[in-house]
Coordinates of C-alpha atoms in Angstrom, one line a residue:
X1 CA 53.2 98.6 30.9
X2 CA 52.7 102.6 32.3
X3 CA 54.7 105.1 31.4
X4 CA 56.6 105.2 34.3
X5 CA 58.3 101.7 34.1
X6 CA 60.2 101.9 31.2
X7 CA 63.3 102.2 33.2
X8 CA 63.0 98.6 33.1
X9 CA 65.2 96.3 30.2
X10 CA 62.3 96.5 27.8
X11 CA 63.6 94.4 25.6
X12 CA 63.9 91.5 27.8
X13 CA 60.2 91.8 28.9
X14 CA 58.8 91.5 25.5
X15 CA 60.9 88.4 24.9
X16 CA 59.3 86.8 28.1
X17 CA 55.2 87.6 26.8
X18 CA 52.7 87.3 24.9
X19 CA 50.6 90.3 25.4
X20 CA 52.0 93.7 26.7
X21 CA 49.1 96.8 27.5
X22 CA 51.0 100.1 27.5
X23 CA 49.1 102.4 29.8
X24 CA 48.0 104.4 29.1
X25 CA 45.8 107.4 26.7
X26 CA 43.4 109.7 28.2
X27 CA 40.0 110.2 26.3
X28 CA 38.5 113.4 26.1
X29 CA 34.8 113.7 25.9
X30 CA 34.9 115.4 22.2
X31 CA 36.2 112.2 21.4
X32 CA 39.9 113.4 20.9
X33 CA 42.9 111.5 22.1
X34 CA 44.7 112.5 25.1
X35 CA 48.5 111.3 24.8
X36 CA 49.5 113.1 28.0
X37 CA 50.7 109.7 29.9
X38 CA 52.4 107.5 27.8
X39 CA 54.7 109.0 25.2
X40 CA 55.0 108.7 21.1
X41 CA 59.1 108.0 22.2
X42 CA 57.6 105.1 24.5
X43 CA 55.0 103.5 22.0
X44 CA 57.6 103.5 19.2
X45 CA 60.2 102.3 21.6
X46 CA 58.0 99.0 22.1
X47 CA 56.7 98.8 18.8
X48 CA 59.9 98.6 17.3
X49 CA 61.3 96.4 19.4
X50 CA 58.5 94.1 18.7
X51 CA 58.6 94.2 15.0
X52 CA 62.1 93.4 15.3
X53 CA 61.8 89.9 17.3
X54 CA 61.6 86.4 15.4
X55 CA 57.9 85.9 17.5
X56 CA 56.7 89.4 18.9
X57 CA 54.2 89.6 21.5
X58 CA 50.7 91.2 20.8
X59 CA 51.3 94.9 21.7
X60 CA 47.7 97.0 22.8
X61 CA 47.3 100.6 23.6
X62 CA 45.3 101.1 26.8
X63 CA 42.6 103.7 27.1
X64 CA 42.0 104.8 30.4
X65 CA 42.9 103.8 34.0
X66 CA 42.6 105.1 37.3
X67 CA 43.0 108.9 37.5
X68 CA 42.9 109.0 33.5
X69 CA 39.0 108.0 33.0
X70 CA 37.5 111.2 33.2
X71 CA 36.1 111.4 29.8
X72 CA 34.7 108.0 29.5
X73 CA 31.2 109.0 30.7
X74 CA 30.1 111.9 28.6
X75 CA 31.9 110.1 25.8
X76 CA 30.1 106.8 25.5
X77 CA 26.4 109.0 26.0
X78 CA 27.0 111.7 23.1
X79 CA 26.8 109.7 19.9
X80 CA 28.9 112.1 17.4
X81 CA 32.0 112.2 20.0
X82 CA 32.3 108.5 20.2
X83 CA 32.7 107.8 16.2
X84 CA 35.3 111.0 16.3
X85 CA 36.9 108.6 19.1
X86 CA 36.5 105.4 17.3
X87 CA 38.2 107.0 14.1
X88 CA 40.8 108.6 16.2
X89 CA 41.7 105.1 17.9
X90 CA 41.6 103.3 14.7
X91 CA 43.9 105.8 13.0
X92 CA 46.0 105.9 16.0
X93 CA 46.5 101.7 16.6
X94 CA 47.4 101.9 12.5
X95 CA 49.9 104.6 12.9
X96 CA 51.8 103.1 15.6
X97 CA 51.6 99.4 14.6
X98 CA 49.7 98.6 17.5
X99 CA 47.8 94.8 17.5
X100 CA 44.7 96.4 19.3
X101 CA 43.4 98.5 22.1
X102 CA 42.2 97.7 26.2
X103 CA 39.8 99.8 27.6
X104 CA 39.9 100.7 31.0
X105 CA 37.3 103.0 32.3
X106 CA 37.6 103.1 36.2
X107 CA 34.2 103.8 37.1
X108 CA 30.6 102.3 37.3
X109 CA 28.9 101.7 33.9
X110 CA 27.0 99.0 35.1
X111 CA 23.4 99.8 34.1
X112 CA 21.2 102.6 32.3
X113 CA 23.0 105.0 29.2
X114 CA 26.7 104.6 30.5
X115 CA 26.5 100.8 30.0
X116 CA 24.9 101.0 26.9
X117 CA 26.9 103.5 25.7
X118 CA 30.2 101.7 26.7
X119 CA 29.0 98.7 24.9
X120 CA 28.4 101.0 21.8
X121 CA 31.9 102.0 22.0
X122 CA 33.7 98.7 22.4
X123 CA 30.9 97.4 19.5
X124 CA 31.8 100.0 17.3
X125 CA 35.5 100.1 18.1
X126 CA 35.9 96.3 17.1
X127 CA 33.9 96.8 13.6
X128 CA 35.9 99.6 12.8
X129 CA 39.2 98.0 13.7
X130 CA 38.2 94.9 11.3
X131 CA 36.8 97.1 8.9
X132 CA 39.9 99.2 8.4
X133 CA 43.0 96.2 8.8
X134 CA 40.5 92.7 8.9
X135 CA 42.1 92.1 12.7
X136 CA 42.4 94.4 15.8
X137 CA 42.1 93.1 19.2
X138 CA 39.6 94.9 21.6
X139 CA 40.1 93.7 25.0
X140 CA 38.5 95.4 28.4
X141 CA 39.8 95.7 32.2
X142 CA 36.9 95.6 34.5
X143 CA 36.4 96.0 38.4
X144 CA 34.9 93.1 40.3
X145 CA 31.7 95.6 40.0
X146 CA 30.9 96.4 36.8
X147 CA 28.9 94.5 34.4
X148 CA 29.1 93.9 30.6
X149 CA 26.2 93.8 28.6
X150 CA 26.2 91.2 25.7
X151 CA 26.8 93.6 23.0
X152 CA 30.4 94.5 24.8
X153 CA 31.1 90.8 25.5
X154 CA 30.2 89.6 21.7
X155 CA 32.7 92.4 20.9
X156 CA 36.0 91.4 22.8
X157 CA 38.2 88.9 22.5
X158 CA 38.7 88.5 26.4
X159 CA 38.4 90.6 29.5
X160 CA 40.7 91.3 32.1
X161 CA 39.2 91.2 35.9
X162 CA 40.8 93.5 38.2
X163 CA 41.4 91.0 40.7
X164 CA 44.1 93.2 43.1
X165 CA 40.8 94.7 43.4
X166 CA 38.4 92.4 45.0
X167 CA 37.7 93.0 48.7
X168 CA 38.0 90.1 50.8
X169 CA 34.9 89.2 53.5
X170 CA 36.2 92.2 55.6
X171 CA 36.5 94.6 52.8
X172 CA 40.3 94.5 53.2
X173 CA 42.2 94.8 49.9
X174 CA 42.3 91.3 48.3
X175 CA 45.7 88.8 48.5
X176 CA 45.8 86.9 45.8
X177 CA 44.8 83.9 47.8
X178 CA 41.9 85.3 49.0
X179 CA 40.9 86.4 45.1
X180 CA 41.2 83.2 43.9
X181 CA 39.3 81.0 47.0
X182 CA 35.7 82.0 45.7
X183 CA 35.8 84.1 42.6
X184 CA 31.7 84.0 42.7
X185 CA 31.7 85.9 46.4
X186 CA 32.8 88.8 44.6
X187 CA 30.7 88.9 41.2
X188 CA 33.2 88.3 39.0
X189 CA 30.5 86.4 37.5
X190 CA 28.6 88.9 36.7
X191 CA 31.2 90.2 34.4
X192 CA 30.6 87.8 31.6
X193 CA 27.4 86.8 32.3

């Protein structure tokens, strides 16, 4: 859920899922926490709401996005500033209540240092989470282009494919039809393989 929905009846969302990803944090590549889209008001509005229901949904903080990835690359490659992340995330999900985090680094990380250094991340990010409250859901969204190495994979409890983003045969913007006809034209395979 971004920051600039919560005009909606937030309440009555929760009651109707089972997972909700509020978009989103920024990352800086020092590692800190940029909290400049979504709001502390906003995460506590949901989070409360949430604790407050008989069954509440799983509630994630997103990490990322398009137009808020900027940091992603010389954070995964520069060892120190992704444990200051890791800690900062951690402390941040336990501060807020949260159920977990979704990372969504709009760019290529497909091969060399970047994709080893995401993997490092979500790795280390899932340890830490377990390590510090036994649970912590670490969930990725991913282009039809990227690739995720084992490591990443062995680390997440499931993976989101940005489907709305799949080119069709013309390289016209995907219906949801025509993202659903073939997923292996578009090597959404390659994704968790």
């Amino acid at each position: 859920m971004p920051e600039y929905r919560f005009y909606i009846d937030v309440a009555s969302m929760l009651s109707r899922v089972n997972h909700l990803v509020l978009f989103s944090l920024g990352v800086a590549p020092s590692g800190d926490l940029e909290p400049k889209f979504i709001t502390e008001e906003q995460v506590l509005r949901v989070t409360g709401l949430a604790a407050a229901m008989e069954r509440p949904p799983h509630v994630t903080i997103c990490i990322g996005g398009a137009g808020r990835s900027e940091g992603f690359a010389r954070l995964v490659t520069q060892t120190k500033a992704r444990k200051r992340f890791v800690a900062k995330i951690v402390e941040y999900v336990a501060k807020y209540n949260l159920d977990g985090i979704d990372f969504d680094w709009e760019g290529d990380y497909s091969q060399g240092p970047l994709q080893d250094g995401f993997a490092s991340l979500v790795a280390e990010t899932k340890f830490k989470l377990r390590e510090t409250s036994g649970a912590g859901l670490v969930t990725v969204a991913v282009h039809h282009f990227n690739t995720l190495p084992p490591k990443a994979i062995a680390a997440l409890d499931w993976v989101n494919v940005m489907a709305y983003d799949i080119p069709d045969a013309k390289g016209c913007h995907a219906s949801t039809e025509t993202a659903l006809m073939n997923p292996s034209d578009y090597h959404v395979h390659q994704v968790i393989h």
